Each structure stands twice: as C-alpha cells, then as structure tokens.
Amino acid sequence: MRSPRDGRPDEHNDAATAEQRTSKGIESVVPRVMVVYGTRPEAVKMAPVVAALRERTTLEPIVAVTGQHREMLDQVHEFFGIRPDHDLAILTERQTLTEITVRALEGINSLVRKVAPDAVVVQGDTTTTFAGALAAFYERVPVVHVEAGLRTDDRYSPFPEEINRRLTTELASLHLAPTVANRDRLVAAGVPPSAIAVTGNTVIDALCTVVDRRQPYSDPELAEVLRRGRRVIVVTTHRRESWGEPMREALRAILDVIKDRPDVEVVVPMHRNPIVREVVVAELADQPRVHLTEPLPYAEFARLLSECYLVVTDSGGIQEEAPSLGRPVLVLRDNTERTEAVEAGTVRLVGTRRPVVRDALAQLLDDERAYAEMASAVNPYGDGKAAERCVAAIEELLGLGHRLPDYVP
Ligand code: UD1
C-alpha cells in the first residue's frame, strides 16, 4: 500500500493516473482527497483542513490550486507552509467571470481525470469553488463543500457568490455547514440532513494559529501608526457589486468622519484587483491619517484586527474574524449571509450610502456606550476545531470512520 506520507509535496505530479491505477489493479491504495481552491480567503479557510488531512494516515491529501489569485495566494501558502501539488495558474489581468470559469473548469477537470481522487473538497463561494465542484461532478467524483449553507436570498448580492454557493450545494455530496443556521438553510433547500455536518468555520481555526503571535508588522509605516496608540479604523473593500460609485460613496463617508477627529487613523490594506485599487487610490491617497498598504500577510492582518478600534469592510471572512476578537464591524453591504454576529450585535449592516455610513461610523466613534455594546467578543462561528470535524466527516463519506458531534457554540 502506498503510504499517504509518500510523495508530498510535489511528487503527486507523478502520481498514478486513473488509467494507471486501474491497469495496475491498485485497489488497496488509500483514498485520495483533492482539495481545490484559488483565492486568498479560500486558502486561509482551507489551510486548517489541509493540515488536518495531513495528520491522517487513512487519506492522501492532494492540494490543487487554480491560482485565481496569484500573489495573495502565495502569501497565505508561505505562512501556512503549504506547497500545492498542482498549480493551474489561471489568473489573467482583469479576468472576467467567464474567463475564470472556463479556465478553472478545464484545468480542474483534466486534473481530476489525471489524479483520480476519491473526493474533491471545495470551500466557500468563489468562481473557483463552483468550477471545482462542477469539474469533479462531471467525473462523478463526490464533492465536499466546506462552508456550505450560507445564503442571502438575493441572487445578485453578493455577486456572483450567492449563485456560486447555491450551485455548489446542488453539486455536493457532503455539506460542511459552519453553523446550525447554515445547516437549516441547506435542509430548507432540500439537502438530506444525513449529508450535512455542522463543523464551525475553519477561519476560526486559522485565526487561533496566529492570534497570540503578535507578528511584527513588516511595513514600518504601519508599525508606526499602531505605535502612536490612536484609534485605528481598518477598512477593506473589494466586492463586485460595490465597484465604482458605491465604493466611492463609502470611502468618502470615512473621510467625512475622520476629518474633525484627529485621534483617529485609517489603515486600508488594498486588494490586488486594479478595478478596486483605482477607486481606493483616487479617493484616499495622500489624505491625512489615511494609510494605504499592500495586502498584508495573514498573521499581520490578524494582529491588525486585534489591535484596531473598529472595522469597516465588505469582506465575508472579516465578519467572522473580527467579532471573535471583540472588534465592532460595520459592513458595507445591504445584506449578509453571516447573520449570527449581526444577531449577537457585533456586526452592523450599513450599506454604501455616504450619509448612512458616516452616521454609523460617527456614532461608534463618539458614543462610548454604543461602542461598548458592539465590542463584546462573541464567537458564533467556531471553536478552533472545525477542520477536525470536516476531516472526520470526509472519512465517514469515504467509509473510513465516523463524523464527530456537531459544533455547538
Ligand atoms: C475574488 C472572488 C470573491 C472573493 C474575493 C476575495 C470570484 C468571482 N470572486 O474576487 O468571491 O470574495 O476573490 O479576495 O471568484 N489580482 C491579482 N493578484 C491577486 C489577486 C487578484 O493581480 O493575487 C487582480 C487581477 O487583475 C484579477 C483581479 O484582481 O483579474 C480580480 O480578481 P478576481 O479573482 O477576478 O476577483 P476578486 O475581486 O479578487
């Protein structure tokens, strides 16, 4: 029997193809689990799953990335010590949704045929997620969906993620729901309860590995900002539905608010997307007490979240990370699929309209009680053991064991 420890990280490229395995009559080989992802948030949330798969001797993990994000993916890999076995490098400048889908689908499908995995694991709701699930489905390979069951019920918001995750639900055989609410959404969509495990969100596992580290900031300007001890607002924005005017409006609201509050500084780790960057630079470059940075390495970003005063964002992952660090979050969206922290009171939806964002931000900065009400640490999303639950459920799917009890906050 081939040991799952053999052939990592790069030798999977020589691993037996489907045809070779059949012709050699390799029956006793340990099941291969191919993990597929392509963007930074998927990488962060898959890293704990890859680590947990690597602990197992019962499975052979294979990491395949589409490279939908290039630099931002490499950054995460470097931190978590992951060397992908396969890298499809599909990123193109200003890629369209169709280009990503076509290139990822073709690339992943031929990999699936070559590697012949026993299961393919995808995460979340990006175009890589959907293309990976479809590519596996076409080869009749069971699809495992990590972070299943998130919904806004608005097919255009977030775009195209809401549809990506609904389609991935249709394609998946095993649904790993972070929360009970996510499980309930899947059941309502017709997924059999026996095909769902409630795991907690793996982002909390990732956060647990970095949060006590106090990683030094590699950017001296950023280190200096934090040393000054003023109140720091962390701002991130990238969503397709906010491109252009909505993003401008929201950024202008932030400038309105900090103008007459000299004890407040703003840090904006910019997304690599040039369409986003053009707006952020046009609105915020050279503004007093506003600091634009390149995307931060994960451990530095986690430290920044833990040291800031509050967060203004349209990111999904940050809506999960910041509440567990006790940082209030204003979300630049009209809806969210992450309702648990909204219900707990640490996350508030403010949309992108300038007066609304401005008033919400001003209130949080000026009203200590309002701030304190949002700043209590809550953790509805996980206990740091989500990846273990995911892997146990995958083992069960493959007839190798039993899943763990569901996650309860
Ligand atoms: C993608 C996902 C989105 C996710 C987000 C997280 C889709 C359609 N969108 O959005 O769901 O929330 O990632 O960040 O799957 N670029 C680089 N280097 C990088 C990353 C991006 O140069 O490392 C540039 C490229 O010009 C690329 C553009 O950014 O064309 C946009 O990237 P893309 O993956 O299409 O969309 P995102 O906005 O990053």
Short mmCIF file of C-alpha atoms and ligand atoms in Angstrom, two decimals:
data_model
loop_
_atom_site.label_atom_id
_atom_site.label_comp_id
_atom_site.label_asym_id
_atom_site.label_seq_id
_atom_site.Cartn_x
_atom_site.Cartn_y
_atom_site.Cartn_z
CA MET A 1 0.00 0.00 0.00
CA ARG A 2 1.29 3.45 -0.83
CA SER A 3 1.72 5.47 2.28
CA PRO A 4 -0.08 8.79 2.37
CA ARG A 5 3.14 10.27 3.65
CA ASP A 6 4.90 9.44 0.40
CA GLY A 7 5.11 11.82 -2.44
CA ARG A 8 4.50 15.13 -0.73
CA PRO A 9 4.51 17.83 -1.63
CA ASP A 10 5.46 17.87 -5.27
CA GLU A 11 5.66 14.29 -6.35
CA HIS A 12 1.93 13.96 -6.78
CA ASN A 13 2.55 15.26 -10.21
CA ASP A 14 3.94 11.78 -10.93
CA ALA A 15 1.19 10.04 -9.01
CA ALA A 16 -0.59 7.22 -10.81
CA THR A 17 -3.19 8.43 -13.24
CA ALA A 18 -6.69 6.97 -13.20
CA GLU A 19 -5.79 4.66 -16.10
CA GLN A 20 -2.53 3.53 -14.46
CA ARG A 21 -4.28 2.80 -11.20
CA THR A 22 -6.87 0.67 -12.94
CA SER A 23 -4.40 -1.18 -15.18
CA LYS A 24 -2.11 -1.91 -12.22
CA GLY A 25 -5.09 -3.12 -10.23
CA ILE A 26 -4.19 -0.80 -7.37
CA GLU A 27 -7.12 -1.49 -5.05
CA SER A 28 -5.60 -1.01 -1.64
CA VAL A 29 -4.35 2.49 -2.23
CA VAL A 30 -5.51 4.95 0.46
CA PRO A 31 -8.28 7.25 -0.73
CA ARG A 32 -7.14 10.45 -2.34
CA VAL A 33 -8.76 13.65 -1.25
CA MET A 34 -8.14 16.50 -3.65
CA VAL A 35 -8.52 19.93 -2.10
CA VAL A 36 -9.17 22.65 -4.68
CA TYR A 37 -9.10 26.40 -4.15
CA GLY A 38 -7.95 29.58 -5.84
CA THR A 39 -8.38 32.82 -3.88
CA ARG A 40 -6.95 34.19 -0.69
CA PRO A 41 -9.97 33.61 1.57
CA GLU A 42 -10.34 30.04 0.35
CA ALA A 43 -6.65 29.45 1.09
CA VAL A 44 -6.96 30.81 4.64
CA LYS A 45 -10.03 28.69 5.33
CA MET A 46 -8.66 25.56 3.64
CA ALA A 47 -5.24 25.70 5.34
CA PRO A 48 -6.52 24.12 8.59
CA VAL A 49 -8.32 21.42 6.57
CA VAL A 50 -5.13 20.64 4.63
CA ALA A 51 -3.22 20.47 7.93
CA ALA A 52 -5.80 18.11 9.45
CA LEU A 53 -5.81 15.91 6.33
CA ARG A 54 -2.04 15.69 6.52
CA GLU A 55 -2.28 14.33 10.06
CA ARG A 56 -4.23 11.34 8.79
CA THR A 57 -2.66 8.14 7.60
CA THR A 58 -6.01 6.97 6.27
CA LEU A 59 -6.13 9.53 3.48
CA GLU A 60 -3.85 11.00 0.90
CA PRO A 61 -4.38 14.75 0.59
CA ILE A 62 -3.61 16.45 -2.71
CA VAL A 63 -3.63 20.22 -2.93
CA ALA A 64 -4.60 21.72 -6.27
CA VAL A 65 -4.88 25.47 -6.73
CA THR A 66 -6.31 27.34 -9.68
CA GLY A 67 -4.25 30.41 -8.86
CA GLN A 68 -7.31 32.63 -9.41
CA HIS A 69 -5.35 34.92 -7.08
CA ARG A 70 -1.62 34.85 -7.57
CA GLU A 71 0.32 36.93 -5.08
CA MET A 72 -2.36 36.82 -2.40
CA LEU A 73 -2.47 33.03 -2.58
CA ASP A 74 1.29 32.65 -2.40
CA GLN A 75 1.32 34.86 0.71
CA VAL A 76 -1.06 32.52 2.52
CA HIS A 77 0.79 29.40 1.41
CA GLU A 78 4.06 30.77 2.65
CA PHE A 79 2.58 31.45 6.06
CA PHE A 80 0.87 28.07 6.48
CA GLY A 81 3.72 26.09 4.90
CA ILE A 82 1.65 24.68 2.05
CA ARG A 83 3.23 23.78 -1.27
CA PRO A 84 0.46 22.94 -3.71
CA ASP A 85 0.87 19.69 -5.63
CA HIS A 86 -0.72 21.24 -8.68
CA ASP A 87 -0.98 24.88 -9.70
CA LEU A 88 -3.11 25.76 -12.70
CA ALA A 89 -2.03 29.43 -12.69
CA ILE A 90 -5.19 30.67 -14.38
CA LEU A 91 -5.01 34.32 -13.28
CA THR A 92 -5.12 36.92 -16.03
CA GLU A 93 -5.10 40.69 -15.72
CA ARG A 94 -8.66 41.96 -15.19
CA GLN A 95 -10.07 38.47 -15.61
CA THR A 96 -13.77 38.16 -16.36
CA LEU A 97 -16.07 35.72 -14.63
CA THR A 98 -16.37 33.71 -17.83
CA GLU A 99 -12.60 33.50 -18.26
CA ILE A 100 -12.09 32.30 -14.69
CA THR A 101 -14.88 29.74 -15.03
CA VAL A 102 -13.70 28.33 -18.35
CA ARG A 103 -10.04 28.16 -17.42
CA ALA A 104 -10.70 26.72 -13.97
CA LEU A 105 -13.23 24.18 -15.24
CA GLU A 106 -10.92 22.88 -17.96
CA GLY A 107 -7.89 22.85 -15.73
CA ILE A 108 -9.52 21.17 -12.73
CA ASN A 109 -11.37 18.67 -14.89
CA SER A 110 -8.22 17.41 -16.56
CA LEU A 111 -6.52 17.24 -13.14
CA VAL A 112 -9.39 15.21 -11.74
CA ARG A 113 -9.07 12.79 -14.65
CA LYS A 114 -5.34 12.51 -14.11
CA VAL A 115 -5.28 12.22 -10.33
CA ALA A 116 -8.49 10.20 -9.96
CA PRO A 117 -9.31 11.43 -6.45
CA ASP A 118 -11.93 9.71 -4.31
CA ALA A 119 -13.34 13.06 -3.25
CA VAL A 120 -12.86 16.70 -4.21
CA VAL A 121 -13.12 19.34 -1.49
CA VAL A 122 -14.06 22.93 -2.32
CA GLN A 123 -14.60 25.88 0.00
CA GLY A 124 -16.98 28.83 0.07
CA ASP A 125 -18.46 30.62 -2.90
CA THR A 126 -15.88 31.88 -5.38
CA THR A 127 -15.81 31.03 -9.05
CA THR A 128 -13.05 28.50 -8.35
CA THR A 129 -15.38 26.85 -5.83
CA PHE A 130 -18.18 26.41 -8.34
CA ALA A 131 -15.89 25.40 -11.22
CA GLY A 132 -14.09 22.90 -8.98
CA ALA A 133 -17.35 21.31 -7.90
CA LEU A 134 -18.63 21.11 -11.47
CA ALA A 135 -15.36 19.66 -12.76
CA ALA A 136 -15.50 16.91 -10.12
CA PHE A 137 -19.18 16.24 -10.68
CA TYR A 138 -18.59 15.70 -14.40
CA GLU A 139 -16.19 12.88 -13.44
CA ARG A 140 -18.69 11.52 -10.90
CA VAL A 141 -16.29 12.25 -8.06
CA PRO A 142 -18.10 13.16 -4.81
CA VAL A 143 -17.83 16.83 -3.93
CA VAL A 144 -17.35 18.01 -0.35
CA HIS A 145 -18.38 21.61 0.29
CA VAL A 146 -16.67 23.37 3.19
CA GLU A 147 -18.62 26.42 4.44
CA ALA A 148 -21.91 25.24 2.98
CA GLY A 149 -25.34 26.73 3.56
CA LEU A 150 -24.63 30.46 3.58
CA ARG A 151 -27.36 32.44 1.83
CA THR A 152 -28.61 35.99 1.36
CA ASP A 153 -31.53 35.01 -0.90
CA ASP A 154 -30.54 37.79 -3.30
CA ARG A 155 -29.07 36.25 -6.44
CA TYR A 156 -27.18 39.47 -7.30
CA SER A 157 -25.74 40.12 -3.85
CA PRO A 158 -23.08 39.12 -3.28
CA PHE A 159 -22.43 38.72 -6.99
CA PRO A 160 -21.64 36.13 -8.21
CA GLU A 161 -21.07 34.38 -4.87
CA GLU A 162 -24.71 33.77 -3.95
CA ILE A 163 -25.27 31.77 -7.10
CA ASN A 164 -21.86 30.07 -6.85
CA ARG A 165 -22.78 28.65 -3.46
CA ARG A 166 -26.27 27.60 -4.45
CA LEU A 167 -24.90 25.75 -7.48
CA THR A 168 -22.18 24.18 -5.37
CA THR A 169 -24.86 22.92 -2.97
CA GLU A 170 -26.56 21.19 -5.92
CA LEU A 171 -23.29 19.55 -6.91
CA ALA A 172 -22.02 18.47 -3.48
CA SER A 173 -22.46 15.10 -1.78
CA LEU A 174 -21.25 16.22 1.66
CA HIS A 175 -22.11 19.65 3.05
CA LEU A 176 -19.97 21.01 5.88
CA ALA A 177 -22.06 23.79 7.40
CA PRO A 178 -20.30 26.19 9.81
CA THR A 179 -23.40 26.84 11.94
CA VAL A 180 -26.80 25.40 12.75
CA ALA A 181 -28.43 28.26 10.82
CA ASN A 182 -26.39 27.25 7.77
CA ARG A 183 -27.50 23.65 8.21
CA ASP A 184 -31.13 24.74 8.42
CA ARG A 185 -30.75 26.63 5.14
CA LEU A 186 -29.44 23.50 3.46
CA VAL A 187 -32.28 21.38 4.80
CA ALA A 188 -34.75 24.00 3.56
CA ALA A 189 -33.08 23.73 0.14
CA GLY A 190 -33.77 20.01 0.09
CA VAL A 191 -30.41 18.62 1.21
CA PRO A 192 -30.85 15.43 3.27
CA PRO A 193 -29.83 16.07 6.90
CA SER A 194 -27.63 12.97 6.81
CA ALA A 195 -25.44 14.67 4.17
CA ILE A 196 -24.78 17.69 6.43
CA ALA A 197 -22.32 18.06 9.30
CA VAL A 198 -22.14 21.21 11.43
CA THR A 199 -18.45 21.92 11.83
CA GLY A 200 -17.86 25.52 12.87
CA ASN A 201 -16.00 27.77 10.50
CA THR A 202 -12.40 26.85 9.70
CA VAL A 203 -11.49 30.55 9.65
CA ILE A 204 -11.55 30.43 13.45
CA ASP A 205 -9.08 27.52 13.34
CA ALA A 206 -6.82 29.66 11.15
CA LEU A 207 -7.20 32.66 13.43
CA CYS A 208 -6.34 30.56 16.51
CA THR A 209 -2.99 29.65 14.96
CA VAL A 210 -1.96 33.30 14.59
CA VAL A 211 -3.73 35.43 17.08
CA ASP A 212 -1.32 35.14 20.00
CA ARG A 213 1.69 35.52 17.84
CA ARG A 214 1.85 39.32 17.64
CA GLN A 215 3.58 39.09 14.30
CA PRO A 216 5.79 42.16 13.76
CA TYR A 217 4.48 44.48 11.03
CA SER A 218 6.80 44.34 8.04
CA ASP A 219 5.70 47.80 6.87
CA PRO A 220 7.47 50.38 9.09
CA GLU A 221 4.76 52.98 8.45
CA LEU A 222 2.10 50.59 9.67
CA ALA A 223 4.18 49.70 12.75
CA GLU A 224 4.49 53.43 13.48
CA VAL A 225 0.73 54.01 13.11
CA LEU A 226 -0.01 51.30 15.67
CA ARG A 227 2.71 52.57 17.99
CA ARG A 228 1.10 56.02 18.12
CA GLY A 229 -1.81 54.48 20.01
CA ARG A 230 -4.59 56.41 18.29
CA ARG A 231 -7.88 54.75 17.41
CA VAL A 232 -7.37 52.81 14.19
CA ILE A 233 -10.14 52.01 11.73
CA VAL A 234 -9.32 49.11 9.40
CA VAL A 235 -11.03 49.42 6.03
CA THR A 236 -11.22 46.75 3.33
CA THR A 237 -13.39 46.73 0.24
CA HIS A 238 -13.44 44.65 -2.93
CA ARG A 239 -16.98 43.40 -3.73
CA ARG A 240 -18.06 43.43 -7.35
CA GLU A 241 -21.46 44.89 -6.54
CA SER A 242 -19.73 47.89 -4.92
CA TRP A 243 -17.35 48.64 -7.79
CA GLY A 244 -17.45 52.29 -8.84
CA GLU A 245 -19.85 54.75 -7.24
CA PRO A 246 -20.96 52.74 -4.16
CA MET A 247 -17.32 52.21 -3.18
CA ARG A 248 -16.56 55.92 -3.71
CA GLU A 249 -19.52 56.92 -1.54
CA ALA A 250 -18.46 54.66 1.31
CA LEU A 251 -14.84 55.83 1.22
CA ARG A 252 -15.93 59.47 1.19
CA ALA A 253 -18.04 58.83 4.28
CA ILE A 254 -14.93 57.62 6.09
CA LEU A 255 -13.07 60.79 5.13
CA ASP A 256 -16.01 62.91 6.32
CA VAL A 257 -15.83 61.29 9.72
CA ILE A 258 -12.11 61.37 10.37
CA LYS A 259 -11.69 64.97 9.17
CA ASP A 260 -12.51 66.50 12.55
CA ARG A 261 -11.38 63.60 14.73
CA PRO A 262 -7.60 63.92 14.96
CA ASP A 263 -7.24 60.92 17.25
CA VAL A 264 -8.43 58.55 14.54
CA GLU A 265 -6.29 56.91 11.84
CA VAL A 266 -7.37 54.71 8.97
CA VAL A 267 -5.49 51.71 7.59
CA VAL A 268 -6.56 50.31 4.24
CA PRO A 269 -4.89 47.06 3.12
CA MET A 270 -5.72 47.26 -0.59
CA HIS A 271 -6.97 44.37 -2.65
CA ARG A 272 -4.88 43.49 -5.73
CA ASN A 273 -7.77 43.97 -8.08
CA PRO A 274 -6.86 47.03 -10.21
CA ILE A 275 -10.53 48.00 -10.59
CA VAL A 276 -10.76 48.33 -6.81
CA ARG A 277 -7.36 49.89 -6.41
CA GLU A 278 -8.07 52.70 -8.85
CA VAL A 279 -11.02 53.86 -6.75
CA VAL A 280 -9.26 53.46 -3.41
CA VAL A 281 -6.19 55.36 -4.55
CA ALA A 282 -8.24 58.10 -6.23
CA GLU A 283 -10.29 58.67 -3.08
CA LEU A 284 -7.82 58.06 -0.26
CA ALA A 285 -4.23 58.60 -1.42
CA ASP A 286 -2.47 61.48 0.34
CA GLN A 287 -5.33 62.08 2.76
CA PRO A 288 -4.15 62.93 6.28
CA ARG A 289 -4.19 59.99 8.72
CA VAL A 290 -5.10 57.52 5.97
CA HIS A 291 -2.57 54.78 5.25
CA LEU A 292 -2.85 52.61 2.17
CA THR A 293 -0.91 49.34 2.30
CA GLU A 294 -0.39 46.33 0.08
CA PRO A 295 -2.34 43.19 1.05
CA LEU A 296 -0.98 42.16 4.45
CA PRO A 297 0.34 38.70 5.25
CA TYR A 298 -2.31 36.79 7.21
CA ALA A 299 -0.58 36.94 10.61
CA GLU A 300 -0.02 40.68 10.31
CA PHE A 301 -3.60 41.23 9.28
CA ALA A 302 -4.84 39.20 12.24
CA ARG A 303 -2.70 41.30 14.55
CA LEU A 304 -4.04 44.49 12.99
CA LEU A 305 -7.60 43.26 13.56
CA SER A 306 -6.82 42.54 17.18
CA GLU A 307 -5.22 45.98 17.73
CA CYS A 308 -7.63 48.19 15.82
CA TYR A 309 -10.62 50.08 17.23
CA LEU A 310 -13.16 49.02 14.66
CA VAL A 311 -13.50 47.59 11.17
CA VAL A 312 -15.33 48.81 8.07
CA THR A 313 -15.47 46.11 5.41
CA ASP A 314 -17.39 44.22 2.77
CA SER A 315 -15.39 41.02 3.30
CA GLY A 316 -17.04 37.80 4.41
CA GLY A 317 -14.15 36.34 6.41
CA ILE A 318 -13.56 39.53 8.39
CA GLN A 319 -17.20 39.45 9.53
CA GLU A 320 -16.28 36.16 11.17
CA GLU A 321 -12.82 37.03 12.48
CA ALA A 322 -13.37 40.48 13.98
CA PRO A 323 -16.29 39.52 16.29
CA SER A 324 -14.22 36.82 17.90
CA LEU A 325 -11.59 39.47 18.64
CA GLY A 326 -14.19 41.83 20.11
CA ARG A 327 -13.90 44.36 17.30
CA PRO A 328 -17.10 46.04 16.05
CA VAL A 329 -17.70 45.70 12.32
CA LEU A 330 -19.64 47.98 10.00
CA VAL A 331 -20.42 46.04 6.85
CA LEU A 332 -20.56 47.98 3.58
CA ARG A 333 -23.36 45.83 2.23
CA ASP A 334 -27.14 45.76 2.33
CA ASN A 335 -27.34 42.12 3.30
CA THR A 336 -25.18 39.38 4.68
CA GLU A 337 -25.09 35.61 4.67
CA ARG A 338 -23.36 35.78 8.04
CA THR A 339 -26.26 36.66 10.27
CA GLU A 340 -25.04 35.21 13.55
CA ALA A 341 -22.77 38.12 14.51
CA VAL A 342 -25.41 40.63 13.40
CA GLU A 343 -27.83 38.95 15.78
CA ALA A 344 -25.19 38.99 18.51
CA GLY A 345 -24.83 42.74 17.97
CA THR A 346 -21.15 42.98 16.98
CA VAL A 347 -21.72 43.40 13.25
CA ARG A 348 -23.96 46.02 11.67
CA LEU A 349 -25.02 46.33 8.04
CA VAL A 350 -24.68 49.91 6.81
CA GLY A 351 -24.64 49.61 3.01
CA THR A 352 -22.54 52.04 0.99
CA ARG A 353 -24.60 55.28 1.06
CA ARG A 354 -22.46 58.14 2.28
CA PRO A 355 -24.78 59.62 4.96
CA VAL A 356 -25.63 56.22 6.41
CA VAL A 357 -22.02 55.06 6.63
CA ARG A 358 -21.00 58.44 8.01
CA ASP A 359 -23.61 58.45 10.79
CA ALA A 360 -22.96 54.87 11.82
CA LEU A 361 -19.23 55.45 11.99
CA ALA A 362 -19.56 58.76 13.84
CA GLN A 363 -21.82 57.13 16.40
CA LEU A 364 -19.35 54.34 17.07
CA LEU A 365 -16.50 56.82 17.47
CA ASP A 366 -18.36 59.30 19.68
CA ASP A 367 -20.74 57.23 21.76
CA GLU A 368 -18.87 55.04 24.20
CA ARG A 369 -21.96 53.08 25.12
CA ALA A 370 -22.80 52.31 21.50
CA TYR A 371 -19.20 51.21 21.01
CA ALA A 372 -19.16 49.04 24.13
CA GLU A 373 -22.36 47.33 23.06
CA MET A 374 -20.74 46.24 19.81
CA ALA A 375 -17.31 45.48 21.20
CA SER A 376 -18.04 42.43 23.29
CA ALA A 377 -16.28 39.38 21.94
CA VAL A 378 -18.66 36.76 20.62
CA ASN A 379 -17.83 33.65 18.79
CA PRO A 380 -20.76 32.15 16.96
CA TYR A 381 -18.57 30.84 14.16
CA GLY A 382 -16.27 28.27 15.68
CA ASP A 383 -14.14 26.83 18.46
CA GLY A 384 -10.95 26.19 16.52
CA LYS A 385 -11.79 22.55 15.88
CA ALA A 386 -13.76 22.91 12.65
CA ALA A 387 -11.09 21.28 10.46
CA GLU A 388 -11.12 18.15 12.64
CA ARG A 389 -14.87 17.87 12.19
CA CYS A 390 -14.54 18.43 8.45
CA VAL A 391 -11.96 15.69 8.06
CA ALA A 392 -13.88 13.21 10.22
CA ALA A 393 -16.96 13.80 8.06
CA ILE A 394 -14.87 13.25 4.92
CA GLU A 395 -13.58 9.99 6.41
CA GLU A 396 -17.14 8.93 7.05
CA LEU A 397 -18.08 9.76 3.46
CA LEU A 398 -15.27 7.51 2.29
CA GLY A 399 -16.22 4.68 4.66
CA LEU A 400 -13.21 5.19 6.92
CA GLY A 401 -14.79 6.18 10.21
CA HIS A 402 -17.42 8.30 11.83
CA ARG A 403 -18.02 12.00 12.00
CA LEU A 404 -17.64 13.96 15.24
CA PRO A 405 -20.55 15.51 17.11
CA ASP A 406 -21.85 18.73 15.54
CA TYR A 407 -20.37 22.05 16.59
CA VAL A 408 -22.42 23.91 19.18
CA PRO A 409 -21.38 27.49 20.04
C1 UD1 B 1 -12.49 37.04 -5.73
C2 UD1 B 1 -13.78 36.25 -5.62
C3 UD1 B 1 -14.60 36.75 -4.45
C4 UD1 B 1 -13.79 36.77 -3.17
C5 UD1 B 1 -12.53 37.57 -3.41
C6 UD1 B 1 -11.63 37.56 -2.19
C7 UD1 B 1 -14.85 35.45 -7.68
C8 UD1 B 1 -15.64 35.82 -8.85
N1 UD1 B 1 -14.57 36.45 -6.82
O1 UD1 B 1 -12.82 38.38 -6.07
O2 UD1 B 1 -15.69 35.89 -4.28
O3 UD1 B 1 -14.54 37.39 -2.16
O4 UD1 B 1 -11.82 36.97 -4.50
O5 UD1 B 1 -10.49 38.33 -2.39
O6 UD1 B 1 -14.48 34.31 -7.51
N2 UD1 B 1 -5.44 40.12 -8.77
C9 UD1 B 1 -4.07 39.99 -8.85
N3 UD1 B 1 -3.43 39.20 -7.93
C10 UD1 B 1 -4.07 38.54 -6.96
C11 UD1 B 1 -5.48 38.65 -6.88
C12 UD1 B 1 -6.14 39.44 -7.80
O7 UD1 B 1 -3.45 40.58 -9.71
O8 UD1 B 1 -3.43 37.86 -6.15
C13 UD1 B 1 -6.17 41.00 -9.71
C14 UD1 B 1 -6.24 40.51 -11.14
O9 UD1 B 1 -6.12 41.60 -12.01
C15 UD1 B 1 -7.63 39.94 -11.25
C16 UD1 B 1 -8.40 40.86 -10.34
O10 UD1 B 1 -7.50 41.15 -9.27
O11 UD1 B 1 -8.12 39.98 -12.54
C17 UD1 B 1 -9.69 40.33 -9.78
O12 UD1 B 1 -9.54 39.04 -9.19
P1 UD1 B 1 -10.81 38.04 -9.21
O13 UD1 B 1 -10.36 36.75 -8.62
O14 UD1 B 1 -11.41 38.03 -10.55
O15 UD1 B 1 -11.89 38.75 -8.32
P2 UD1 B 1 -11.80 39.32 -6.85
O16 UD1 B 1 -12.38 40.67 -6.87
O17 UD1 B 1 -10.42 39.16 -6.33
#
